[in-house]
Amino acid sequence: MQLCMRLLFWLLTAVLVGNALEIKVGVYENRPKMFTDPSGVPSGFFPDLLQAIAGQEGWTLTYVPCAWEECLDFLERGKLDMMPDVAHTPQRQKLFLFGEEAVFSSWSVLYHREGAVIESLLELQNKRVAVLRRSTQADAIRRELEAFGIEAEYTQVNHFDEAFAQLARGTVDGVLANRFYKVPKAYASIVVKTNIMLQPSTIRLAFASGRSALLERCDYWLNRFKADTESPFHTAYRRWLEPEPPSTLPLWMFGALGVLSLLLAIAALLFRREAVKRRTALHGALIEVERLSQYDDLTGLPNRVILMERIVQAITGYERSGRAFALVVFNLDNFREINEAMSHAAGDATLRHVASTLRAIVREEDMVARIGGDEFAIVLSGTTNEMGLLRIMTQTEMMFQAPFSIDAQPIYLTFSAGIALFPIHGAESSALLNNAITAMKKAKSEGKNSFVFFSPQMQEQIAEKLPVATRLREAITQGALTLYYQPKYDAPTGQMYGFEVLLRWFDTRFRTISPQETVLLAEEHGLIIALGDFVLEAALRQWALWDQKGLRPGLMSVNISALQLKDVAFVDRLEELLKTFDVEPSRIELELTESQLMTNPASAIEMLRWIHTLGIGIAIDDFGTGYSSLSYLRALPITTLKIDRSFVHSLPHDPQDVGIANAVIALAQSLGLKTVAEGVEREEQAEFLRRQGCDLLQGYLYAKPMSAEDMTRLLEGNYAGV
């Protein structure tokens, strides 16, 4: 019976590993762990271990010689079944299968040439270090040196023998190898092993995707072998990885020499270590102080100090060579919401993501800096051509379109950017930076998620802005703002269905301020809660007046800001206003833009569900201009999607807009939502939207935004205007 079960197991195993018992194993030069001897036979610790496992399982091992990077590539593409001697990392876990049982622990050690002095990482400044291509050691030493602000030159090699050959020739100053590596005898006399160690890791067997059965059997035998000190694992370890016996001297003489050598070594080491420790500590402290004064600790980017130095250098370079440059200042849109709604840790992760994204975009001669909380700057050397800058900014926008994840929650980022060109937008560093910041703020005021070139007219607008904000505060307090109303019509019947409330501010001392500018100004100066309360109260009061007159005003849509959703008292005030004016919640719909919702969708879902329980409808405005996902649309308690006017303008002639409009309508229908098309100005647009099944139409074709008086006449049937 046991024999039958064993035969059945073999058959199942053969199927799971590809209907064959031949196992392809990558072998690269890393003596004594694994290497190819002069006769071409794989040797070392891992070949002995794997041969023992294969003997237990009845497998045939076929070794495939390859360079380290090539072996990893073969394993990733399934050309190898397994690869021994692989350091486990989260990144590699995404590419390969790893056994639960670690083979052993390891770390990296730095070697240098005899006669050189490298006693700490600090002494690698401007040195050349050989590292194995695509290895964890290469990543580790880069991180360590960058953390200290140390610049070194890295030479990537395919195997360690090549690295030590370069060290012997003097083409590199150091080699980073694993702790087990056995230096070739030809170089042993001229190579020094230092006490510099880094990158502790667990070494495991790695398997190609789909080789889980093979992994389980190897894990099983590895676990068993490690538990038995006389097993092939420990035999191979003692043979290849433990230090060689020192000599054939008598044991007593060896012991005496050992004790004497140890005492002398301890004395010398203690004396030398204290001196090195003091020098290294002082050197390290000075470097750290200098680094912190020049670099942002969170992202590792240069700070404002280094940015200003770089701008001065670029100006000096222009005076010598005539090479102009551009300065771009970025500010994240709605970063504050991410930071406050999720956590400061999420905010930090967001800033690190932005820093790495910007670094990936720029060229080697450019520089990225973090100059404020959520502000970054880029110096683009030799780039002042408008088309070239447009290409760079478009590429940057595309890089930020894809969401990144924090705690399994997708985060969508947009930015506002200002561009200043030297020398036409500023002849000295501070003026250039101020003008780039001014342009960035202009981009924010125009709706965010855009970039703007600086112009002198912006400075005049800045001078106007502060008194305008003061006037807005006064207007809210005094009730000097005006509400306008734009009707919405049922597409099939042409009957009025309801209307949208729109804010208007006619400031006698300045000018007519656009609704977008008014809201942005309120958000920037902490007035948005007061402004939102004013709009809601005035709108509900007006709706109640029409209802009392029996005018049947229909569904009223009121725009709110995402910042209002963060106010814990918002729902209470909303409920109180509904009771005060005796308005049924089902008569009200709140509108938010898609981009606002997607800034922090999880937080928005919670608040909107609370609002929806009151019976109030929820509409997504400007749908199609943001990056919402279907999963969030299904989770949000929304009742209406509004097709943005930018997709309606060219209907029915633009194929792209036709496709978008059809997709939004179909999506809404599948989710049981109503659709509203805004910006309808021509009958052919209305006819197309009706045919496609759009529910409501809004735009100048039917009615412009109108005052309360005109809206009253329209409801009474006495309105003559359009």
PDB file of C-alpha atoms in Angstrom, residues 109-113 116 118 124 127-131 141 153 155 163-164 166-167 171-177:
ATOM      1  CA  VAL A 109      31.415  42.682   3.210  1.00  0.00           C
ATOM      2  CA  LEU A 110      33.608  45.365   1.633  1.00  0.00           C
ATOM      3  CA  TYR A 111      37.082  44.472   0.339  1.00  0.00           C
ATOM      4  CA  HIS A 112      39.832  46.882  -0.712  1.00  0.00           C
ATOM      5  CA  ARG A 113      43.303  46.635  -2.178  1.00  0.00           C
ATOM      6  CA  ALA A 116      44.497  51.476   0.747  1.00  0.00           C
ATOM      7  CA  ILE A 118      38.935  52.309   3.875  1.00  0.00           C
ATOM      8  CA  LEU A 124      34.149  55.871   0.061  1.00  0.00           C
ATOM      9  CA  LYS A 127      35.759  56.026  -4.656  1.00  0.00           C
ATOM     10  CA  ARG A 128      34.973  53.369  -7.256  1.00  0.00           C
ATOM     11  CA  VAL A 129      33.112  50.322  -5.951  1.00  0.00           C
ATOM     12  CA  ALA A 130      32.424  47.137  -7.922  1.00  0.00           C
ATOM     13  CA  VAL A 131      28.990  45.588  -7.296  1.00  0.00           C
ATOM     14  CA  ILE A 141      25.372  50.395  -0.573  1.00  0.00           C
ATOM     15  CA  GLU A 153      31.095  55.568  -8.574  1.00  0.00           C
ATOM     16  CA  THR A 155      30.991  49.559 -11.529  1.00  0.00           C
ATOM     17  CA  ALA A 163      35.174  42.409  -9.630  1.00  0.00           C
ATOM     18  CA  PHE A 164      38.311  41.181  -7.856  1.00  0.00           C
ATOM     19  CA  GLN A 166      39.382  44.879 -11.477  1.00  0.00           C
ATOM     20  CA  LEU A 167      40.404  45.487  -7.861  1.00  0.00           C
ATOM     21  CA  THR A 171      40.405  50.090 -11.869  1.00  0.00           C
ATOM     22  CA  VAL A 172      38.149  49.996  -8.772  1.00  0.00           C
ATOM     23  CA  ASP A 173      38.903  50.894  -5.148  1.00  0.00           C
ATOM     24  CA  GLY A 174      36.598  48.406  -3.462  1.00  0.00           C
ATOM     25  CA  VAL A 175      34.445  45.333  -4.000  1.00  0.00           C
ATOM     26  CA  LEU A 176      31.215  44.479  -2.200  1.00  0.00           C
ATOM     27  CA  ALA A 177      30.758  40.704  -1.914  1.00  0.00           C
TER      28      ALA A 177
END
